[in-house]
Coordinates of C-alpha atoms and ligand atoms in Angstrom, one line a residue:
M867 CA 59.5 -79.1 -112.9
A868 CA 62.4 -78.8 -114.8
E869 CA 65.5 -77.1 -112.1
P870 CA 65.6 -73.3 -113.9
F871 CA 68.5 -72.4 -115.9
D872 CA 70.7 -69.9 -114.2
C873 CA 70.6 -67.4 -117.0
M874 CA 69.0 -67.1 -120.3
I875 CA 70.0 -64.5 -123.2
R876 CA 66.6 -64.3 -125.1
G877 CA 65.5 -63.4 -128.4
G878 CA 68.4 -63.0 -129.9
R879 CA 70.4 -63.6 -133.1
V880 CA 72.7 -66.4 -132.4
V881 CA 76.4 -66.5 -135.1
T882 CA 78.5 -69.6 -134.7
A883 CA 81.7 -69.6 -137.4
S884 CA 79.2 -71.8 -139.4
G885 CA 76.0 -70.4 -139.1
T886 CA 73.8 -67.4 -138.1
F887 CA 70.1 -68.1 -136.7
D888 CA 67.3 -66.9 -134.2
A889 CA 67.5 -68.7 -130.6
D890 CA 67.8 -68.5 -127.0
V891 CA 71.0 -69.5 -125.2
A892 CA 70.6 -71.4 -121.9
I893 CA 73.4 -70.9 -119.5
S894 CA 74.1 -73.4 -116.2
G895 CA 77.0 -72.7 -114.0
E896 CA 79.5 -71.4 -115.9
A897 CA 78.6 -73.0 -119.0
I898 CA 76.2 -73.3 -122.1
A899 CA 73.6 -75.6 -121.1
A900 CA 71.4 -76.1 -124.5
I901 CA 70.2 -73.9 -127.4
G902 CA 67.2 -73.5 -129.3
R903 CA 63.5 -71.9 -128.2
G904 CA 61.1 -73.0 -125.8
L905 CA 64.2 -74.0 -123.6
G906 CA 62.2 -73.0 -120.2
E907 CA 62.8 -70.5 -117.6
A908 CA 65.5 -69.0 -116.0
R909 CA 66.8 -67.1 -112.8
R910 CA 68.2 -64.6 -114.9
V911 CA 67.0 -63.3 -118.5
I912 CA 69.1 -60.6 -121.0
D913 CA 66.7 -59.3 -122.9
A914 CA 68.9 -59.8 -126.8
T915 CA 65.6 -58.4 -129.0
D916 CA 67.6 -57.6 -132.2
K917 CA 70.6 -57.8 -131.3
L918 CA 73.3 -60.4 -132.0
V919 CA 74.8 -63.5 -130.0
L920 CA 78.3 -64.0 -130.7
P921 CA 81.2 -65.8 -128.7
G922 CA 83.6 -64.0 -127.4
G923 CA 86.6 -62.5 -129.2
V924 CA 89.7 -64.5 -128.8
D925 CA 93.5 -62.6 -129.1
P926 CA 95.9 -64.8 -129.5
H927 CA 98.6 -62.0 -129.7
C928 CA 99.0 -59.4 -127.2
H929 CA 101.6 -58.2 -125.1
I930 CA 100.8 -57.6 -121.2
E931 CA 103.1 -55.9 -118.7
Q932 CA 105.7 -57.6 -120.5
M933 CA 109.2 -55.6 -120.6
T934 CA 111.1 -55.1 -123.9
A935 CA 114.7 -56.1 -124.7
A936 CA 115.5 -52.1 -123.9
G937 CA 113.6 -52.4 -120.7
V938 CA 110.7 -50.2 -121.5
V939 CA 107.4 -51.9 -119.9
N940 CA 104.4 -51.7 -121.2
A941 CA 101.9 -49.6 -120.0
D942 CA 99.3 -52.1 -119.3
T943 CA 98.6 -54.2 -116.4
F944 CA 96.9 -57.6 -117.0
A945 CA 94.2 -55.7 -115.3
T946 CA 94.0 -52.6 -117.8
A947 CA 94.9 -54.6 -120.5
T948 CA 91.9 -57.4 -120.3
T949 CA 89.4 -55.1 -119.0
S950 CA 89.8 -53.0 -122.1
A951 CA 89.6 -56.5 -124.0
L952 CA 86.5 -56.9 -122.4
F953 CA 84.7 -53.6 -123.6
G954 CA 85.7 -54.8 -126.9
G955 CA 84.4 -58.4 -126.9
T956 CA 87.1 -60.4 -126.4
T957 CA 87.0 -62.7 -123.7
T958 CA 90.4 -65.4 -123.8
V959 CA 94.0 -63.3 -124.4
I960 CA 96.9 -65.7 -125.0
P961 CA 99.9 -63.0 -124.0
F962 CA 103.0 -63.7 -123.8
A963 CA 105.8 -65.0 -121.0
A964 CA 109.2 -63.5 -122.2
Q965 CA 112.1 -64.9 -121.4
H966 CA 115.5 -62.3 -121.0
V967 CA 118.9 -63.4 -122.2
G968 CA 120.3 -65.0 -119.4
A969 CA 117.2 -66.1 -117.5
S970 CA 115.5 -69.1 -116.4
L971 CA 112.5 -69.7 -118.2
K972 CA 110.5 -71.5 -115.5
G973 CA 111.0 -68.7 -113.3
T974 CA 110.2 -66.4 -116.5
V975 CA 106.4 -68.1 -116.7
A976 CA 106.3 -68.1 -113.1
D977 CA 106.7 -64.4 -112.6
Y978 CA 104.0 -64.1 -115.7
H979 CA 101.5 -66.5 -114.0
R980 CA 101.7 -64.1 -110.6
L981 CA 100.7 -60.9 -112.6
A982 CA 98.3 -62.7 -114.7
E983 CA 96.9 -64.4 -111.7
K984 CA 96.1 -61.1 -109.8
G985 CA 94.9 -58.9 -112.5
A986 CA 92.9 -60.6 -115.3
V987 CA 89.5 -60.7 -115.8
V988 CA 89.2 -63.0 -119.1
D989 CA 90.6 -66.1 -119.3
Y990 CA 94.0 -66.7 -120.3
A991 CA 96.6 -69.1 -122.1
L992 CA 100.3 -67.7 -121.8
H993 CA 103.1 -68.5 -125.4
M994 CA 106.6 -68.5 -124.2
I995 CA 109.1 -65.9 -125.8
L996 CA 112.4 -67.8 -126.2
A997 CA 115.2 -64.8 -126.7
D998 CA 117.8 -67.3 -125.1
P999 CA 117.2 -71.1 -125.9
T1000 CA 120.5 -72.0 -124.3
P1001 CA 120.8 -76.3 -123.8
E1002 CA 119.8 -76.3 -120.6
V1003 CA 116.5 -74.2 -121.4
I1004 CA 115.8 -76.4 -124.5
A1005 CA 116.6 -79.8 -123.0
E1006 CA 114.6 -79.4 -119.7
E1007 CA 112.8 -76.3 -118.9
L1008 CA 110.9 -76.5 -122.3
P1009 CA 109.4 -79.9 -122.1
A1010 CA 108.2 -79.8 -119.0
L1011 CA 106.2 -76.1 -119.3
V1012 CA 105.3 -77.5 -122.9
A1013 CA 103.4 -80.8 -120.6
A1014 CA 102.2 -78.1 -118.0
G1015 CA 99.8 -76.3 -120.4
H1016 CA 102.2 -73.7 -122.2
S1017 CA 102.1 -75.2 -125.9
S1018 CA 103.2 -72.5 -127.7
I1019 CA 106.1 -70.6 -127.9
K1020 CA 107.8 -67.3 -130.1
L1021 CA 110.6 -67.2 -131.9
F1022 CA 112.0 -63.3 -133.1
M1023 CA 113.9 -63.4 -136.7
T1024 CA 114.9 -60.1 -135.6
Y1025 CA 115.5 -57.4 -132.4
D1026 CA 118.9 -56.9 -131.1
R1027 CA 118.7 -59.4 -127.7
L1028 CA 116.0 -61.1 -129.1
K1029 CA 116.5 -62.7 -132.4
V1030 CA 117.7 -66.2 -132.3
D1031 CA 120.3 -67.5 -135.3
D1032 CA 119.3 -70.2 -137.9
E1033 CA 120.7 -73.6 -136.0
R1034 CA 119.2 -72.3 -132.4
F1035 CA 115.7 -71.5 -134.2
L1036 CA 116.5 -75.6 -135.7
D1037 CA 117.2 -76.9 -132.1
V1038 CA 113.5 -74.8 -131.0
L1039 CA 112.0 -76.3 -134.3
L1040 CA 113.2 -79.8 -133.5
A1041 CA 112.5 -79.1 -129.4
A1042 CA 108.5 -77.9 -129.8
R1043 CA 108.2 -80.9 -132.5
K1044 CA 109.3 -83.5 -129.7
A1045 CA 107.0 -81.7 -126.7
G1046 CA 104.2 -81.1 -129.1
A1047 CA 104.2 -77.1 -129.3
L1048 CA 103.5 -74.5 -132.1
V1049 CA 105.6 -71.7 -132.7
C1050 CA 104.9 -68.9 -133.8
V1051 CA 107.5 -66.2 -135.2
H1052 CA 107.9 -62.6 -135.7
A1053 CA 109.9 -63.2 -138.9
E1054 CA 111.9 -60.0 -140.7
N1055 CA 115.7 -60.3 -141.6
H1056 CA 117.8 -58.3 -139.1
G1057 CA 120.8 -57.5 -141.3
M1058 CA 118.2 -55.3 -143.6
I1059 CA 116.4 -53.6 -141.2
A1060 CA 119.4 -52.7 -138.5
W1061 CA 121.6 -51.8 -141.9
M1062 CA 118.4 -49.3 -143.3
G1063 CA 117.9 -48.2 -140.3
K1064 CA 121.6 -47.1 -139.3
R1065 CA 122.0 -45.7 -142.5
L1066 CA 118.9 -43.6 -142.2
V1067 CA 119.8 -42.4 -138.4
E1068 CA 123.2 -41.2 -139.8
R1069 CA 121.6 -39.2 -142.4
G1070 CA 119.4 -37.4 -140.1
Y1071 CA 116.4 -39.3 -141.0
I1072 CA 115.4 -39.8 -137.5
K1073 CA 111.7 -39.1 -137.5
P1074 CA 108.9 -42.1 -136.6
K1075 CA 107.6 -42.0 -140.2
Y1076 CA 111.2 -43.2 -141.2
H1077 CA 110.5 -46.3 -138.9
A1078 CA 108.4 -48.1 -141.7
M1079 CA 111.5 -47.5 -144.2
A1080 CA 113.8 -48.8 -141.9
H1081 CA 111.6 -52.2 -142.1
P1082 CA 111.9 -53.4 -146.1
R1083 CA 109.4 -55.0 -147.8
L1084 CA 112.1 -57.9 -148.4
A1085 CA 112.8 -58.6 -145.0
E1086 CA 109.3 -60.3 -144.5
V1087 CA 109.6 -61.3 -147.9
E1088 CA 113.2 -63.0 -147.1
A1089 CA 112.5 -63.8 -143.9
F1090 CA 109.2 -65.7 -144.5
G1091 CA 111.1 -67.8 -147.2
R1092 CA 113.5 -69.0 -144.8
L1093 CA 111.1 -69.5 -141.9
I1094 CA 108.9 -71.7 -144.0
A1095 CA 112.7 -73.6 -145.4
M1096 CA 113.5 -74.3 -141.9
A1097 CA 110.1 -75.6 -141.1
R1098 CA 110.0 -78.4 -143.8
L1099 CA 113.5 -79.4 -142.8
V1100 CA 112.3 -80.4 -139.2
D1101 CA 108.3 -80.6 -140.2
Q1102 CA 107.0 -78.4 -137.2
P1103 CA 104.1 -76.8 -137.7
V1104 CA 104.5 -73.0 -137.5
M1105 CA 102.8 -69.6 -137.1
I1106 CA 103.5 -66.9 -138.6
F1107 CA 102.7 -63.4 -137.1
H1108 CA 101.5 -60.0 -138.2
V1109 CA 101.7 -60.3 -141.8
S1110 CA 101.8 -56.8 -143.5
T1111 CA 102.6 -57.3 -147.3
A1112 CA 101.1 -58.5 -150.6
E1113 CA 104.4 -60.2 -151.0
G1114 CA 104.5 -62.1 -147.8
A1115 CA 101.0 -63.1 -148.2
A1116 CA 101.8 -64.7 -151.6
V1117 CA 104.8 -66.7 -150.0
I1118 CA 102.3 -68.2 -147.5
R1119 CA 100.1 -69.0 -150.2
Q1120 CA 103.0 -70.8 -152.2
A1121 CA 104.1 -72.7 -149.5
R1122 CA 101.0 -73.8 -148.0
G1123 CA 99.8 -75.0 -151.8
E1124 CA 103.4 -77.2 -151.4
G1125 CA 101.7 -78.8 -148.5
T1126 CA 103.6 -77.2 -146.0
K1127 CA 101.7 -76.8 -142.7
I1128 CA 101.8 -73.2 -141.7
F1129 CA 99.5 -70.7 -140.5
A1130 CA 99.3 -67.4 -140.7
E1131 CA 97.5 -63.6 -139.0
T1132 CA 97.2 -60.4 -140.1
C1133 CA 96.1 -57.5 -137.7
P1134 CA 93.7 -55.0 -137.8
H1135 CA 96.4 -51.8 -138.5
Y1136 CA 97.6 -53.8 -141.6
L1137 CA 94.3 -54.4 -143.1
L1138 CA 93.1 -51.0 -142.0
L1139 CA 95.8 -48.2 -141.7
D1140 CA 98.8 -47.5 -143.8
A1141 CA 102.4 -46.1 -143.4
S1142 CA 101.0 -42.5 -143.6
A1143 CA 99.8 -42.8 -140.1
L1144 CA 103.8 -42.2 -139.0
D1145 CA 104.1 -39.1 -140.9
K1146 CA 102.7 -36.8 -138.1
P1147 CA 104.2 -33.3 -136.3
G1148 CA 106.6 -33.6 -133.8
T1149 CA 106.9 -37.7 -132.6
E1150 CA 102.9 -38.0 -132.4
G1151 CA 104.0 -40.4 -135.2
A1152 CA 105.7 -42.7 -133.0
K1153 CA 102.1 -43.9 -131.7
W1154 CA 102.0 -45.7 -135.4
M1155 CA 105.0 -47.4 -134.8
C1156 CA 105.3 -51.0 -134.7
S1157 CA 107.0 -54.0 -136.3
P1158 CA 106.1 -55.0 -139.1
P1159 CA 105.4 -51.1 -140.1
M1160 CA 102.1 -50.6 -141.8
R1161 CA 102.6 -50.2 -145.7
T1162 CA 100.0 -49.2 -148.7
Q1163 CA 96.5 -49.7 -149.5
G1164 CA 97.2 -52.2 -152.1
D1165 CA 98.8 -54.1 -149.3
S1166 CA 95.8 -54.3 -147.1
E1167 CA 93.7 -55.2 -150.3
A1168 CA 95.8 -58.1 -150.8
L1169 CA 95.6 -59.0 -147.3
W1170 CA 91.7 -59.0 -146.9
Q1171 CA 92.0 -61.7 -150.3
A1172 CA 94.5 -63.5 -148.0
I1173 CA 91.9 -64.1 -145.9
R1174 CA 89.3 -64.8 -147.8
L1175 CA 91.1 -67.5 -149.7
G1176 CA 92.4 -68.9 -146.4
D1177 CA 95.9 -68.6 -146.3
L1178 CA 95.4 -65.9 -143.2
Q1179 CA 93.2 -67.6 -141.1
V1180 CA 93.3 -65.2 -137.6
V1181 CA 93.1 -61.3 -137.0
S1182 CA 95.2 -60.4 -134.2
S1183 CA 95.2 -57.2 -132.6
D1184 CA 99.2 -57.6 -131.6
H1185 CA 98.5 -55.3 -128.8
A1186 CA 101.4 -53.9 -127.5
P1187 CA 100.9 -50.7 -125.6
F1188 CA 103.2 -47.7 -125.0
R1189 CA 101.8 -44.5 -123.6
H1190 CA 103.5 -41.3 -125.7
D1191 CA 105.1 -40.0 -122.9
E1192 CA 108.7 -40.4 -121.1
T1193 CA 107.4 -43.8 -119.6
G1194 CA 106.8 -45.5 -123.4
K1195 CA 107.6 -44.2 -126.6
L1196 CA 109.7 -41.0 -125.6
K1197 CA 111.4 -42.8 -123.0
A1198 CA 114.8 -41.7 -124.7
G1199 CA 113.4 -38.3 -124.8
P1200 CA 111.8 -35.7 -126.9
G1201 CA 114.9 -35.9 -129.4
A1202 CA 115.2 -39.5 -129.4
N1203 CA 115.4 -41.3 -132.9
F1204 CA 112.8 -43.8 -134.4
K1205 CA 115.3 -47.0 -133.1
Q1206 CA 115.1 -45.7 -129.9
M1207 CA 110.9 -45.8 -129.5
A1208 CA 109.4 -48.6 -128.2
N1209 CA 107.4 -50.6 -130.9
G1210 CA 103.7 -51.3 -130.4
M1211 CA 100.4 -50.3 -130.5
P1212 CA 97.3 -50.4 -128.7
G1213 CA 94.6 -53.0 -130.2
L1214 CA 93.0 -55.2 -127.9
E1215 CA 89.7 -52.5 -127.2
N1216 CA 89.5 -51.8 -130.9
R1217 CA 90.3 -55.2 -132.3
L1218 CA 86.7 -56.7 -132.5
P1219 CA 84.4 -53.2 -133.2
I1220 CA 86.7 -51.9 -135.9
L1221 CA 87.4 -55.2 -137.8
F1222 CA 82.9 -55.3 -137.1
D1223 CA 82.7 -52.5 -139.1
A1224 CA 85.4 -53.0 -141.7
M1225 CA 84.1 -56.8 -142.6
V1226 CA 80.4 -56.9 -141.7
S1227 CA 79.2 -53.2 -141.5
Q1228 CA 80.5 -52.6 -144.9
G1229 CA 79.9 -55.8 -146.9
R1230 CA 83.3 -57.5 -147.1
F1231 CA 82.5 -60.4 -146.0
T1232 CA 80.0 -62.4 -143.6
L1233 CA 78.9 -62.8 -139.6
E1234 CA 80.2 -66.2 -140.0
K1235 CA 83.7 -64.9 -141.8
F1236 CA 83.8 -62.5 -138.5
V1237 CA 83.6 -64.6 -135.6
E1238 CA 85.5 -67.0 -137.8
V1239 CA 88.8 -65.2 -137.8
T1240 CA 88.2 -63.3 -134.3
A1241 CA 87.4 -66.5 -132.4
T1242 CA 86.6 -69.8 -133.2
A1243 CA 89.8 -69.9 -135.7
P1244 CA 92.1 -68.9 -133.3
A1245 CA 90.5 -70.9 -130.3
R1246 CA 90.9 -74.3 -133.1
I1247 CA 94.8 -73.4 -133.6
Y1248 CA 95.3 -72.8 -130.2
N1249 CA 93.3 -75.4 -129.0
L1250 CA 91.2 -74.0 -126.9
H1251 CA 88.7 -75.0 -128.9
P1252 CA 85.4 -76.1 -128.6
R1253 CA 85.4 -74.6 -124.4
K1254 CA 86.2 -71.1 -126.2
G1255 CA 85.6 -69.7 -129.4
S1256 CA 82.4 -71.0 -130.2
I1257 CA 78.5 -70.5 -128.9
Q1258 CA 77.6 -74.6 -128.5
P1259 CA 76.5 -76.7 -125.6
G1260 CA 79.1 -77.9 -123.2
A1261 CA 81.2 -74.2 -124.2
D1262 CA 82.1 -72.1 -121.5
A1263 CA 79.5 -69.1 -121.7
D1264 CA 82.0 -66.8 -122.9
I1265 CA 79.8 -64.5 -124.9
A1266 CA 79.7 -60.8 -126.5
I1267 CA 76.2 -59.5 -127.1
W1268 CA 76.2 -57.1 -130.2
D1269 CA 74.0 -53.9 -131.1
P1270 CA 74.8 -54.2 -135.2
E1271 CA 73.1 -50.6 -135.9
R1272 CA 75.0 -48.8 -132.5
A1273 CA 77.5 -46.3 -134.6
V1274 CA 80.1 -45.1 -131.8
T1275 CA 82.9 -42.6 -132.6
L1276 CA 86.5 -43.9 -131.4
A1277 CA 88.3 -41.0 -129.3
D1278 CA 91.2 -41.2 -126.8
A1279 CA 89.3 -40.9 -123.6
D1280 CA 86.9 -43.4 -124.2
V1281 CA 89.8 -46.7 -124.0
H1282 CA 90.0 -48.7 -120.9
D1283 CA 93.4 -49.6 -121.4
A1284 CA 96.6 -47.7 -120.2
T1285 CA 98.3 -45.9 -123.1
G1286 CA 96.0 -43.1 -123.3
Y1287 CA 95.0 -43.1 -127.2
T1288 CA 93.4 -45.2 -129.9
P1289 CA 94.9 -45.5 -133.4
Y1290 CA 91.9 -44.9 -134.8
P1291 CA 91.0 -41.5 -133.6
G1292 CA 87.7 -40.3 -135.1
R1293 CA 86.9 -43.1 -136.7
V1294 CA 83.0 -43.7 -136.8
V1295 CA 82.2 -47.9 -136.5
R1296 CA 78.5 -49.4 -136.4
G1297 CA 78.2 -52.1 -134.4
W1298 CA 79.3 -52.4 -130.7
P1299 CA 79.5 -55.0 -128.3
E1300 CA 77.1 -54.2 -125.5
T1301 CA 76.5 -56.8 -122.8
V1302 CA 80.1 -59.1 -122.5
L1303 CA 79.5 -62.7 -120.5
V1304 CA 82.3 -64.5 -119.5
R1305 CA 81.9 -68.2 -117.8
G1306 CA 78.4 -67.0 -117.5
T1307 CA 79.0 -63.9 -115.4
V1308 CA 78.0 -60.6 -116.9
A1309 CA 81.2 -59.0 -117.0
V1310 CA 80.7 -55.9 -119.1
A1311 CA 76.8 -54.4 -119.2
G1312 CA 76.9 -50.9 -121.2
D1313 CA 80.1 -49.0 -119.8
K1314 CA 80.4 -50.7 -116.5
L1315 CA 82.8 -53.7 -115.5
Q1316 CA 80.9 -56.0 -112.6
I1317 CA 84.0 -58.7 -112.3
A1318 CA 87.2 -57.4 -110.4
P1319 CA 90.6 -58.5 -111.4
G1320 CA 91.9 -62.2 -110.8
F1321 CA 88.3 -63.3 -111.7
G1322 CA 90.4 -64.9 -115.4
R1323 CA 91.7 -68.4 -115.1
F1324 CA 94.6 -69.6 -116.3
L1325 CA 93.8 -71.7 -120.2
P1326 CA 96.2 -75.0 -119.8
R1327 CA 96.8 -76.7 -123.5
S1328 CA 98.5 -79.2 -125.1
G1329 CA 99.7 -78.6 -128.6
G1330 CA 96.8 -80.6 -130.2
E1331 CA 96.2 -80.5 -134.0
A1332 CA 97.4 -77.7 -134.9
A1333 CA 101.5 -78.6 -133.6
R1334 CA 101.0 -81.8 -135.1
P1335 CA 103.9 -82.8 -137.4
T1336 CA 102.3 -83.7 -141.2
G1337 CA 104.6 -87.4 -140.9
R1338 CA 106.3 -85.9 -143.8
L1339 CA 109.9 -86.2 -142.7
E1340 CA 108.9 -89.9 -141.2
A1341 CA 107.7 -90.8 -144.5
E1342 CA 110.6 -90.2 -146.3
L1343 CA 113.2 -90.7 -143.6
D1344 CA 115.7 -93.7 -145.2
P1345 CA 118.2 -94.4 -143.3
A1346 CA 120.1 -95.3 -146.6
R1347 CA 119.7 -92.0 -148.1
N1348 CA 119.6 -89.6 -145.2
F1349 CA 120.0 -88.8 -141.6
G1350 CA 117.2 -91.2 -140.6
A1351 CA 115.8 -91.0 -137.2
E1352 CA 118.8 -89.7 -135.8
L1353 CA 117.8 -86.1 -137.0
L1354 CA 114.6 -86.5 -134.4
Ligands
URP1247 O1 105.5 -53.1 -133.0 C1 104.9 -54.6 -131.9 N1 104.6 -55.4 -133.0 N2 105.6 -54.6 -130.8 C2 105.4 -56.0 -130.6 C3 106.6 -57.2 -130.5 C4 106.0 -58.1 -131.8 O2 107.0 -57.6 -132.2 O3 105.0 -58.5 -131.5
ZN1248 ZN1 106.1 -59.6 -134.0
ZN1249 ZN1 103.9 -59.1 -130.7

């Protein structure tokens, strides 16, 4: 007689990015062993009748235990942030190892490894934020760290003490190209934001709602155009983070149409909220302050359309958690102006339920598209697929079992992260992840966490297909007409 499987998820409806079908899922050890009917016996059976069996979400953009350049530390630890991810059906995260000016990149990455190893309950990879790409960092630390499995880099075009000027930006693009890493970018024009912010504050417009005005739409459009031109010059693939405007999405569409290898993401708050959320009494609006800011309902419609067209491939959370008190948003005091308040909102926990409701329950998209933008596409782009982001034999058994009919009212009191609030209080969502498995272990069942901090493992990865240059540069290289091979 055949050896029983360790676990069987029986009677559910399995959803992948390419199809939905009724099947049991058999698990041996940490991996999916078989998918089908009549697979045999198992030591443990999870009844999934009337439930959807989805791959655990992959959230490729979240800030955890990070300190801002202004010295404000995230509310969450790896334990609280990844626990909140799990309760929202997410089983893989890619947070940042954030270098500060003057710091060693190697030392920074080692620090984040220590924090993640101790606290994470889900598996994780790391992006490296380069705030100070010195010649030493570029020549020595970066290639070694990419080779050790950190194959994506984040650069900022704005924020004091984080932004990298165009010349150094090109240095990093070229270094990434050589090392085989994807470059992710926060693309907003710094001068426009600084200039607008200063003029607003000088005139006494200091409330959180003016944050939205201080980040002009044109700042996004200009920076996208400049970024794309730099990426084309070096033929280096880039991922544009948190797209917020219709015009930004149009720039991406045009560049992709011209054959530029760029990827792009947006976040639930740009799809489902607008700038009016910041207009609240006192400093309350600070809870919704993020960069870029939320825009208009028209922008949200354009972003949904960009997802439909494939111009945006991923919806990440950009979880950037700060409490609305003196430890976080109000660190500079209750009378602080919006320029003195930390940017960012919690998002790891609500990303999937809020998107399931908006995409599937409200009929905007298919279940498959929901799985694609929240799990499969991020896993592919960041080269974690097929181990993560899909339900298929051999993949890690990271699975979320959803009740598609369960209605839940989102409330501050129910969040598992350390911010103490949800950006969507009072919103009723239909569809909820009730049981979540990480590598075959039941991690969440109902309202109970069943695994301990430290369960999560590091996922080293190479850059993979997404990070590979198109080859256009080599094809065009002609020593008689241009720089030739010396450029590379
Ligand atoms: O406001 C945000 N998104 N803060 C987090 C840092 C970033 O820009 O991604
Ligand atoms: Zn950013
Ligand atoms: Zn971010």
